[in-house]
Amino acid sequence: MSMISNKVADIPPYVFAKINQKKDELKRSGIDIIDLGMGDPDLPTPKPITDKLIDELNNPDNFKYSSFSGCTEFKEAVASFYKKQYNVELNSETEVLALIGSKEGIAHLPFAIIDENDYVLTPDPCYGVYRMATYIAGGKNYDMPLTKEHHYQPDLSVIPEEIKQKAKLMYLNYPGNPTAATVDLSFFNRVLDFAKDNNITIAHDSAYNMITFDESAPSILQADKAKDIAVEFGSLSKSYNMTGWRIGYVVGNPEIIRSLSVVKSNMDTSQFLPIQKAAAFALTEDQKYVHDNVEVYRKRRKVMVEGLNAIGMNVDSPKGSFYIWAPVPEGYTSEGFVEVMLENAGVVVTPGSAFGSTGEGYFRISLTVPTDRLQMAVKRIKDYLQKVTAREG
Ligand SMILES: Cc1ncc(COP(=O)(O)O)c(C=O)c1O
C-alpha cells in the first residue's frame, strides 16, 4: 500500500516546477534569464508599512496568539477600506475574516461549502488553486471557458442543467489572472441573479483589486444584495508588494464567513499580530503607494505592449492586474513557445495551458521586472523570431 493518499498521488506535477528546473539549469550554465513568469512584485513593501511592523514587533503583547478570526484592528481596517474604496458597509465582527494570504482562504473555502462530489464552477483559464482546492476537498470541477470573444467572461447560458443542480460554488476573478480582464458592476449583477436562481455561492477573488489602468475595479459587494450569496477575497500582496507577508481577508456573507472560520479554526490560529497590525495600517493610510505602483506598471505595460506589437505579436493592453495575456505566434503550442523562449531567448513566460485547457494558444507575461529588462526581453524575442523566419524563408 502506498504511503500517500491516491488523491495526492494523482495531482499532476506543478507546471511551474518544470519551468523553474529548466530555468535554474540555464542560470547555472551562466545564461542571463529574464523572468517574466512569476506573479511576484519586484518592488519593495513601502517603508511606512515596514516601519509600522517594526514598531509592533517592539510590543511583547503582540507575541501571543491572535484570535482565530484575526485581530479587531485588522478586521476594522478591512471594513474601513471597503467603506472608503467601495462605499460598502461591513460588520467587522461577522462579515470580515483575516486570512494567512488570500490563497489560504481560497483553498479552504470548498471545505466549508461543498460535500463529496458537489460541483464547483471555475473559470478556465484561472488561478490554479480554485481547481486543486476543489479536488482536494472531494468536489468536482466544471470549467467555464473564458474567451476573448466573450470579454473573458463565462457564458452562463451554456452551463448544463444537471451541472447547475449539482453546483454549490462558483469562483470568479477580476481583474483576472491570467486574462488581465476587468468587468463592471452589471456583470456582477447578472452573475448574482444566476447564482440566486441556482443556489450557488459566489466567491470573487479580487487579489488585483487596486491594480487597474483606466477605471477602478468594482467590488462584487457593490452589486444588489450580493451579501446574500457572495464573498470576496482580498489581498495585501499585490497592492502593497507584500507577497511574502502572507496576509489577506475574505468579506461578505456572514454564514459563509462563519463556516470558513470553523474550518480554519481547526487548522490554524490566524496570522502573527504585528503583520496584521502593519496590514491594518496599510489599508487605512493614504493609498499613494498603491497609485505609485500602478504608475510603474503602466509604464512597463506600455513598453511591453508596444514592443511586442511592433514585432507583430498582436497583444492587447491589459486593463488590470500586472499581466499581459497574449496569443502565441502561429505554429506554436503554449508549452512549445515557452520552451523555445526559455532556451533560445533566455526569457521565462508562463504557458497559457498551465491555467486550464482554454488557455492553450496563449502565454502570460508578468510585468514584475524593470523597464530596461522588459526592453531587453522584447529584443531577444524579436531576434529569435527573426532568426526562425530567416531560416524558414
Ligand atoms: C488570482 C490570484 N488570487 C489569489 C492569489 C493569492 O495571493 P495571496 O495568497 O498572496 O494573497 C494570487 C497570487 O498570485 C492570484 O494571482
CSV table of C-alpha atoms and ligand atoms in Angstrom, one decimal:
chain,number,residue,atom,x,y,z
A,1,MET,CA,0.0,0.0,0.0
A,2,SER,CA,1.3,3.5,-0.9
A,3,MET,CA,2.4,5.8,1.9
A,4,ILE,CA,0.5,8.7,0.4
A,5,SER,CA,-3.2,9.2,-0.5
A,6,ASN,CA,-4.4,8.4,-4.0
A,7,LYS,CA,-5.7,11.9,-4.1
A,8,VAL,CA,-2.3,13.5,-3.7
A,9,ALA,CA,-0.5,10.9,-5.9
A,10,ASP,CA,-2.9,11.8,-8.7
A,11,ILE,CA,-2.1,15.5,-8.6
A,12,PRO,CA,-0.2,16.3,-11.8
A,13,PRO,CA,3.3,17.9,-11.5
A,14,TYR,CA,3.2,21.7,-10.9
A,15,VAL,CA,3.9,23.3,-14.3
A,16,PHE,CA,6.0,26.0,-12.7
A,17,ALA,CA,8.2,23.3,-11.2
A,18,LYS,CA,9.3,22.1,-14.7
A,19,ILE,CA,9.9,25.6,-15.9
A,20,ASN,CA,11.9,26.5,-12.8
A,21,GLN,CA,14.1,23.4,-13.1
A,22,LYS,CA,15.0,24.3,-16.7
A,23,LYS,CA,15.5,28.0,-15.7
A,24,ASP,CA,17.9,27.0,-12.9
A,25,GLU,CA,19.8,24.8,-15.2
A,26,LEU,CA,20.3,27.6,-17.7
A,27,LYS,CA,21.2,30.0,-14.9
A,28,ARG,CA,23.8,27.6,-13.6
A,29,SER,CA,25.4,27.5,-17.0
A,30,GLY,CA,25.8,31.3,-16.9
A,31,ILE,CA,22.9,32.3,-19.1
A,32,ASP,CA,21.2,35.6,-18.2
A,33,ILE,CA,17.5,34.8,-17.7
A,34,ILE,CA,14.7,37.4,-17.7
A,35,ASP,CA,12.0,36.0,-15.6
A,36,LEU,CA,8.5,37.2,-16.6
A,37,GLY,CA,7.0,34.1,-15.2
A,38,MET,CA,6.1,34.8,-11.5
A,39,GLY,CA,3.3,37.0,-10.2
A,40,ASP,CA,5.5,38.4,-7.5
A,41,PRO,CA,6.2,42.1,-7.4
A,42,ASP,CA,9.8,43.1,-7.6
A,43,LEU,CA,9.3,46.5,-5.8
A,44,PRO,CA,9.7,46.6,-2.0
A,45,THR,CA,6.9,47.0,0.5
A,46,PRO,CA,6.6,50.8,1.2
A,47,LYS,CA,8.8,51.9,4.1
A,48,PRO,CA,6.0,53.3,6.4
A,49,ILE,CA,4.4,49.8,6.4
A,50,THR,CA,7.7,48.1,7.3
A,51,ASP,CA,8.3,50.8,10.0
A,52,LYS,CA,4.9,50.0,11.4
A,53,LEU,CA,5.8,46.3,11.5
A,54,ILE,CA,9.0,47.1,13.5
A,55,ASP,CA,7.0,49.2,16.0
A,56,GLU,CA,4.6,46.4,16.5
A,57,LEU,CA,7.4,43.9,16.9
A,58,ASN,CA,8.6,46.0,19.9
A,59,ASN,CA,5.4,45.4,21.7
A,60,PRO,CA,5.6,42.0,23.6
A,61,ASP,CA,1.8,41.8,23.8
A,62,ASN,CA,1.9,41.1,20.1
A,63,PHE,CA,3.7,37.8,20.5
A,64,LYS,CA,0.6,36.0,21.7
A,65,TYR,CA,-1.9,34.0,19.6
A,66,SER,CA,-4.2,36.2,17.5
A,67,SER,CA,-7.9,35.5,17.9
A,68,PHE,CA,-8.9,32.9,15.3
A,69,SER,CA,-10.7,35.3,13.0
A,70,GLY,CA,-8.0,37.9,13.1
A,71,CYS,CA,-7.4,40.9,15.4
A,72,THR,CA,-10.0,43.6,15.8
A,73,GLU,CA,-7.7,46.3,14.4
A,74,PHE,CA,-7.2,44.4,11.1
A,75,LYS,CA,-10.8,43.5,10.7
A,76,GLU,CA,-11.9,47.1,11.3
A,77,ALA,CA,-9.3,48.3,8.9
A,78,VAL,CA,-10.7,46.0,6.2
A,79,ALA,CA,-14.2,47.3,6.9
A,80,SER,CA,-13.0,50.9,6.7
A,81,PHE,CA,-11.2,50.2,3.4
A,82,TYR,CA,-14.4,48.8,2.0
A,83,LYS,CA,-16.4,51.9,3.1
A,84,LYS,CA,-13.8,54.3,1.6
A,85,GLN,CA,-13.0,52.4,-1.6
A,86,TYR,CA,-16.4,51.0,-2.4
A,87,ASN,CA,-18.9,52.6,-0.1
A,88,VAL,CA,-19.8,49.2,1.2
A,89,GLU,CA,-20.7,48.7,4.9
A,90,LEU,CA,-19.3,45.7,6.6
A,91,ASN,CA,-19.8,44.4,10.1
A,92,SER,CA,-16.1,43.8,11.1
A,93,GLU,CA,-17.0,41.0,13.5
A,94,THR,CA,-19.3,38.9,11.3
A,95,GLU,CA,-18.5,39.9,7.8
A,96,VAL,CA,-14.7,40.0,7.8
A,97,LEU,CA,-12.2,37.2,8.4
A,98,ALA,CA,-8.4,37.6,8.3
A,99,LEU,CA,-6.5,35.1,6.1
A,100,ILE,CA,-2.9,33.9,6.0
A,101,GLY,CA,-2.7,35.3,2.5
A,102,SER,CA,-5.8,35.1,0.3
A,103,LYS,CA,-4.6,31.8,-1.2
A,104,GLU,CA,-5.2,30.2,2.2
A,105,GLY,CA,-8.8,31.2,2.4
A,106,ILE,CA,-9.5,30.5,-1.3
A,107,ALA,CA,-8.1,27.0,-0.8
A,108,HIS,CA,-10.1,26.3,2.4
A,109,LEU,CA,-13.4,27.6,1.1
A,110,PRO,CA,-14.5,24.4,-0.7
A,111,PHE,CA,-14.1,22.5,2.7
A,112,ALA,CA,-16.6,25.0,4.1
A,113,ILE,CA,-19.1,24.8,1.3
A,114,ILE,CA,-19.1,21.5,-0.7
A,115,ASP,CA,-19.7,17.9,0.1
A,116,GLU,CA,-18.2,15.0,-1.7
A,117,ASN,CA,-18.9,15.1,-5.5
A,118,ASP,CA,-20.6,18.5,-5.4
A,119,TYR,CA,-19.6,20.7,-8.4
A,120,VAL,CA,-17.6,23.9,-8.3
A,121,LEU,CA,-17.7,26.2,-11.3
A,122,THR,CA,-14.3,27.5,-12.2
A,123,PRO,CA,-13.2,30.0,-14.8
A,124,ASP,CA,-10.9,28.5,-17.5
A,125,PRO,CA,-8.1,29.8,-17.6
A,126,CYS,CA,-7.8,30.6,-13.9
A,127,TYR,CA,-5.5,30.8,-10.8
A,128,GLY,CA,-4.9,27.0,-10.3
A,129,VAL,CA,-5.8,27.0,-6.6
A,130,TYR,CA,-9.6,27.1,-7.4
A,131,ARG,CA,-9.4,23.8,-9.2
A,132,MET,CA,-6.9,22.0,-6.9
A,133,ALA,CA,-8.7,23.0,-3.7
A,134,THR,CA,-12.0,21.7,-5.2
A,135,TYR,CA,-10.3,18.4,-6.0
A,136,ILE,CA,-8.6,18.0,-2.6
A,137,ALA,CA,-11.9,18.8,-0.8
A,138,GLY,CA,-13.5,16.0,-2.8
A,139,GLY,CA,-15.5,18.1,-5.2
A,140,LYS,CA,-15.8,18.1,-9.0
A,141,ASN,CA,-14.8,20.8,-11.2
A,142,TYR,CA,-16.8,22.3,-14.1
A,143,ASP,CA,-14.7,24.6,-16.3
A,144,MET,CA,-16.3,27.8,-17.6
A,145,PRO,CA,-14.3,28.9,-20.7
A,146,LEU,CA,-13.2,32.5,-20.8
A,147,THR,CA,-12.5,33.6,-24.3
A,148,LYS,CA,-11.5,36.9,-25.8
A,149,GLU,CA,-14.7,37.0,-28.0
A,150,HIS,CA,-16.7,36.8,-24.7
A,151,HIS,CA,-14.6,39.5,-23.0
A,152,TYR,CA,-13.1,36.8,-20.8
A,153,GLN,CA,-16.5,36.4,-19.0
A,154,PRO,CA,-18.1,33.0,-18.5
A,155,ASP,CA,-21.1,32.2,-20.7
A,156,LEU,CA,-23.6,31.2,-18.0
A,157,SER,CA,-26.3,30.2,-20.6
A,158,VAL,CA,-24.3,27.1,-21.7
A,159,ILE,CA,-23.9,25.5,-18.3
A,160,PRO,CA,-25.9,22.3,-18.4
A,161,GLU,CA,-29.0,22.0,-16.2
A,162,GLU,CA,-27.5,18.9,-14.5
A,163,ILE,CA,-24.3,20.8,-13.5
A,164,LYS,CA,-26.3,23.8,-12.3
A,165,GLN,CA,-28.2,21.5,-10.0
A,166,LYS,CA,-25.1,19.9,-8.6
A,167,ALA,CA,-23.0,23.1,-8.3
A,168,LYS,CA,-22.6,24.8,-4.9
A,169,LEU,CA,-19.8,27.3,-5.6
A,170,MET,CA,-18.5,29.5,-8.4
A,171,TYR,CA,-15.1,31.2,-8.4
A,172,LEU,CA,-14.7,34.5,-10.3
A,173,ASN,CA,-11.6,36.7,-10.6
A,174,TYR,CA,-11.5,40.3,-11.9
A,175,PRO,CA,-9.1,42.0,-12.6
A,176,GLY,CA,-8.2,38.5,-13.8
A,177,ASN,CA,-5.1,36.3,-13.5
A,178,PRO,CA,-4.1,35.4,-16.2
A,179,THR,CA,-6.5,37.2,-18.6
A,180,ALA,CA,-6.0,40.7,-17.1
A,181,ALA,CA,-9.7,41.3,-17.9
A,182,THR,CA,-11.9,43.7,-15.8
A,183,VAL,CA,-15.7,43.8,-15.5
A,184,ASP,CA,-18.3,46.3,-14.5
A,185,LEU,CA,-21.0,46.1,-11.9
A,186,SER,CA,-23.6,44.9,-14.4
A,187,PHE,CA,-21.6,41.7,-14.9
A,188,PHE,CA,-21.7,41.0,-11.2
A,189,ASN,CA,-25.4,41.7,-11.0
A,190,ARG,CA,-26.0,39.2,-13.9
A,191,VAL,CA,-23.9,36.5,-12.2
A,192,LEU,CA,-25.6,37.1,-8.8
A,193,ASP,CA,-29.1,36.6,-10.5
A,194,PHE,CA,-27.8,33.4,-11.9
A,195,ALA,CA,-26.4,32.3,-8.6
A,196,LYS,CA,-29.5,33.1,-6.7
A,197,ASP,CA,-31.7,31.2,-9.2
A,198,ASN,CA,-29.5,28.2,-8.8
A,199,ASN,CA,-28.5,28.4,-5.2
A,200,ILE,CA,-24.8,28.7,-5.9
A,201,THR,CA,-22.3,30.6,-3.7
A,202,ILE,CA,-20.1,33.1,-5.5
A,203,ALA,CA,-16.5,33.6,-4.4
A,204,HIS,CA,-15.0,36.6,-6.1
A,205,ASP,CA,-11.2,36.7,-5.9
A,206,SER,CA,-10.1,40.4,-6.0
A,207,ALA,CA,-6.4,39.9,-5.4
A,208,TYR,CA,-5.6,42.6,-8.0
A,209,ASN,CA,-8.5,45.0,-7.0
A,210,MET,CA,-6.3,48.1,-6.8
A,211,ILE,CA,-4.2,47.4,-9.9
A,212,THR,CA,-6.2,48.9,-12.8
A,213,PHE,CA,-5.2,51.3,-15.5
A,214,ASP,CA,-8.3,53.1,-16.7
A,215,GLU,CA,-11.3,52.8,-14.4
A,216,SER,CA,-11.2,51.4,-10.8
A,217,ALA,CA,-12.5,47.9,-10.4
A,218,PRO,CA,-15.8,47.3,-8.7
A,219,SER,CA,-16.2,45.1,-5.7
A,220,ILE,CA,-18.9,42.4,-6.1
A,221,LEU,CA,-20.3,43.6,-2.8
A,222,GLN,CA,-21.4,46.8,-4.5
A,223,ALA,CA,-23.9,44.8,-6.5
A,224,ASP,CA,-27.5,44.4,-5.3
A,225,LYS,CA,-27.9,42.1,-2.4
A,226,ALA,CA,-24.5,40.5,-3.1
A,227,LYS,CA,-24.1,39.7,0.6
A,228,ASP,CA,-27.0,37.2,0.3
A,229,ILE,CA,-24.8,34.8,-1.6
A,230,ALA,CA,-21.3,36.1,-2.2
A,231,VAL,CA,-18.0,36.5,-0.5
A,232,GLU,CA,-14.9,38.4,-1.8
A,233,PHE,CA,-11.3,37.6,-1.2
A,234,GLY,CA,-8.8,40.4,-0.9
A,235,SER,CA,-5.0,40.5,-0.5
A,236,LEU,CA,-2.3,42.9,0.6
A,237,SER,CA,0.2,41.0,-1.6
A,238,LYS,CA,-0.1,42.8,-4.9
A,239,SER,CA,-1.3,46.3,-3.9
A,240,TYR,CA,1.4,46.9,-1.3
A,241,ASN,CA,4.1,44.5,-2.6
A,242,MET,CA,3.6,42.2,0.4
A,243,THR,CA,3.5,38.7,-1.1
A,244,GLY,CA,5.8,37.1,1.5
A,245,TRP,CA,4.0,38.6,4.5
A,246,ARG,CA,1.0,36.3,4.0
A,247,ILE,CA,-1.9,38.5,4.8
A,248,GLY,CA,-5.3,38.7,3.2
A,249,TYR,CA,-9.0,38.7,4.0
A,250,VAL,CA,-12.4,37.5,3.0
A,251,VAL,CA,-15.6,39.6,3.3
A,252,GLY,CA,-19.3,39.2,2.7
A,253,ASN,CA,-22.0,36.7,3.6
A,254,PRO,CA,-21.7,36.1,7.3
A,255,GLU,CA,-22.9,32.5,7.2
A,256,ILE,CA,-20.1,31.6,4.6
A,257,ILE,CA,-17.6,33.6,6.6
A,258,ARG,CA,-18.6,31.7,9.8
A,259,SER,CA,-18.3,28.3,8.2
A,260,LEU,CA,-14.9,29.1,6.7
A,261,SER,CA,-13.9,30.3,10.1
A,262,VAL,CA,-14.9,26.9,11.6
A,263,VAL,CA,-12.7,25.1,9.1
A,264,LYS,CA,-9.8,27.5,9.7
A,265,SER,CA,-10.1,27.5,13.5
A,266,ASN,CA,-9.5,23.7,13.3
A,267,MET,CA,-6.4,24.2,11.1
A,268,ASP,CA,-4.7,27.5,12.0
A,269,THR,CA,-4.6,30.3,14.5
A,270,SER,CA,-4.5,33.3,12.2
A,271,GLN,CA,-1.5,35.5,11.3
A,272,PHE,CA,1.2,36.9,13.5
A,273,LEU,CA,-0.3,40.1,15.2
A,274,PRO,CA,2.5,42.5,14.1
A,275,ILE,CA,1.8,41.5,10.5
A,276,GLN,CA,-2.0,42.0,10.9
A,277,LYS,CA,-1.4,45.4,12.5
A,278,ALA,CA,1.0,46.6,9.8
A,279,ALA,CA,-1.5,45.4,7.2
A,280,ALA,CA,-4.3,47.4,9.0
A,281,PHE,CA,-2.0,50.4,8.8
A,282,ALA,CA,-1.5,49.8,5.0
A,283,LEU,CA,-5.3,49.6,4.4
A,284,THR,CA,-6.2,52.7,6.3
A,285,GLU,CA,-3.3,55.0,5.4
A,286,ASP,CA,-3.1,57.2,2.3
A,287,GLN,CA,-3.2,54.9,-0.7
A,288,LYS,CA,-0.5,56.9,-2.5
A,289,TYR,CA,1.9,53.9,-2.6
A,290,VAL,CA,-0.7,51.8,-4.5
A,291,HIS,CA,-1.1,54.6,-7.0
A,292,ASP,CA,2.7,54.9,-7.4
A,293,ASN,CA,2.8,51.1,-8.0
A,294,VAL,CA,0.1,51.3,-10.7
A,295,GLU,CA,2.1,54.1,-12.5
A,296,VAL,CA,5.2,51.8,-12.5
A,297,TYR,CA,3.1,49.0,-14.1
A,298,ARG,CA,1.5,51.4,-16.5
A,299,LYS,CA,5.0,52.4,-17.9
A,300,ARG,CA,6.0,48.7,-18.1
A,301,ARG,CA,2.8,47.8,-19.8
A,302,LYS,CA,3.4,50.4,-22.5
A,303,VAL,CA,7.0,49.2,-23.1
A,304,MET,CA,5.9,45.6,-23.4
A,305,VAL,CA,2.7,46.0,-25.4
A,306,GLU,CA,4.2,48.5,-27.9
A,307,GLY,CA,7.4,46.4,-28.1
A,308,LEU,CA,5.6,43.1,-28.8
A,309,ASN,CA,3.1,44.7,-31.2
A,310,ALA,CA,6.0,46.3,-33.1
A,311,ILE,CA,7.3,42.8,-33.8
A,312,GLY,CA,3.9,41.6,-35.0
A,313,MET,CA,2.8,39.7,-31.9
A,314,ASN,CA,-0.8,41.1,-31.6
A,315,VAL,CA,-1.0,41.8,-28.0
A,316,ASP,CA,-3.9,43.6,-26.1
A,317,SER,CA,-3.2,46.1,-23.5
A,318,PRO,CA,-4.3,44.8,-20.1
A,319,LYS,CA,-7.0,46.8,-18.2
A,320,GLY,CA,-6.0,45.5,-14.8
A,321,SER,CA,-3.5,43.2,-13.0
A,322,PHE,CA,0.2,43.2,-13.9
A,323,TYR,CA,-0.1,40.5,-16.6
A,324,ILE,CA,-0.2,40.5,-20.3
A,325,TRP,CA,-2.3,37.7,-21.8
A,326,ALA,CA,-1.0,37.1,-25.4
A,327,PRO,CA,-1.6,34.6,-28.2
A,328,VAL,CA,1.5,32.6,-29.1
A,329,PRO,CA,2.8,33.1,-32.6
A,330,GLU,CA,1.3,30.8,-35.3
A,331,GLY,CA,2.7,27.3,-35.4
A,332,TYR,CA,3.4,27.0,-31.6
A,333,THR,CA,1.6,25.4,-28.7
A,334,SER,CA,1.7,27.3,-25.4
A,335,GLU,CA,4.3,24.9,-23.9
A,336,GLY,CA,6.3,24.8,-27.1
A,337,PHE,CA,6.5,28.5,-27.3
A,338,VAL,CA,7.5,28.8,-23.6
A,339,GLU,CA,10.2,26.2,-24.1
A,340,VAL,CA,11.8,27.9,-27.1
A,341,MET,CA,11.6,31.3,-25.4
A,342,LEU,CA,13.5,30.0,-22.4
A,343,GLU,CA,16.1,28.0,-24.4
A,344,ASN,CA,16.7,30.5,-27.2
A,345,ALA,CA,15.9,33.9,-25.8
A,346,GLY,CA,16.5,33.4,-22.1
A,347,VAL,CA,13.1,34.7,-21.3
A,348,VAL,CA,10.7,33.0,-18.9
A,349,VAL,CA,7.0,33.3,-19.6
A,350,THR,CA,4.1,31.1,-18.5
A,351,PRO,CA,2.2,28.8,-20.8
A,352,GLY,CA,-1.5,29.6,-21.0
A,353,SER,CA,-2.3,25.9,-20.8
A,354,ALA,CA,-1.0,25.9,-17.2
A,355,PHE,CA,-4.2,27.8,-16.3
A,356,GLY,CA,-6.6,25.4,-18.0
A,357,SER,CA,-7.3,24.0,-21.4
A,358,THR,CA,-8.9,27.2,-22.7
A,359,GLY,CA,-5.5,28.9,-22.1
A,360,GLU,CA,-3.9,26.8,-24.8
A,361,GLY,CA,-2.6,29.0,-27.6
A,362,TYR,CA,-1.8,31.8,-25.1
A,363,PHE,CA,1.1,32.8,-22.8
A,364,ARG,CA,1.3,35.1,-19.8
A,365,ILE,CA,3.8,37.8,-19.2
A,366,SER,CA,4.3,39.2,-15.7
A,367,LEU,CA,5.3,42.9,-15.6
A,368,THR,CA,7.3,42.4,-12.4
A,369,VAL,CA,10.8,43.3,-13.8
A,370,PRO,CA,12.2,46.8,-14.5
A,371,THR,CA,11.6,48.5,-17.9
A,372,ASP,CA,15.1,48.0,-19.2
A,373,ARG,CA,14.8,44.3,-18.7
A,374,LEU,CA,11.4,44.3,-20.5
A,375,GLN,CA,13.0,46.1,-23.4
A,376,MET,CA,15.8,43.5,-23.5
A,377,ALA,CA,13.2,40.7,-23.4
A,378,VAL,CA,11.4,42.2,-26.4
A,379,LYS,CA,14.7,42.5,-28.3
A,380,ARG,CA,15.6,38.9,-27.5
A,381,ILE,CA,12.1,37.6,-28.6
A,382,LYS,CA,12.4,39.7,-31.8
A,383,ASP,CA,15.9,38.4,-32.6
A,384,TYR,CA,14.8,34.8,-32.1
A,385,LEU,CA,11.6,35.1,-34.2
A,386,GLN,CA,13.6,36.8,-37.0
A,387,LYS,CA,16.1,34.1,-37.0
A,388,VAL,CA,13.4,31.5,-37.3
A,389,THR,CA,11.7,33.4,-40.1
A,390,ALA,CA,15.0,33.8,-41.9
A,391,ARG,CA,15.7,30.0,-41.5
A,392,GLU,CA,12.3,29.1,-42.8
A,393,GLY,CA,12.2,31.7,-45.6
B,1,LIG,C1,-5.7,35.5,-8.8
B,1,LIG,C2,-5.0,35.3,-7.6
B,1,LIG,N1,-5.6,35.1,-6.4
B,1,LIG,C3,-5.0,35.0,-5.2
B,1,LIG,C4,-3.6,35.0,-5.2
B,1,LIG,C5,-3.0,34.7,-3.8
B,1,LIG,O1,-2.5,35.8,-3.3
B,1,LIG,P1,-2.0,35.8,-1.7
B,1,LIG,O2,-2.2,34.5,-1.2
B,1,LIG,O3,-0.6,36.3,-1.7
B,1,LIG,O4,-2.9,36.8,-1.1
B,1,LIG,C6,-2.9,35.1,-6.3
B,1,LIG,C7,-1.4,35.1,-6.3
B,1,LIG,O5,-0.7,35.0,-7.2
B,1,LIG,C8,-3.6,35.3,-7.6
B,1,LIG,O6,-2.9,35.5,-8.7
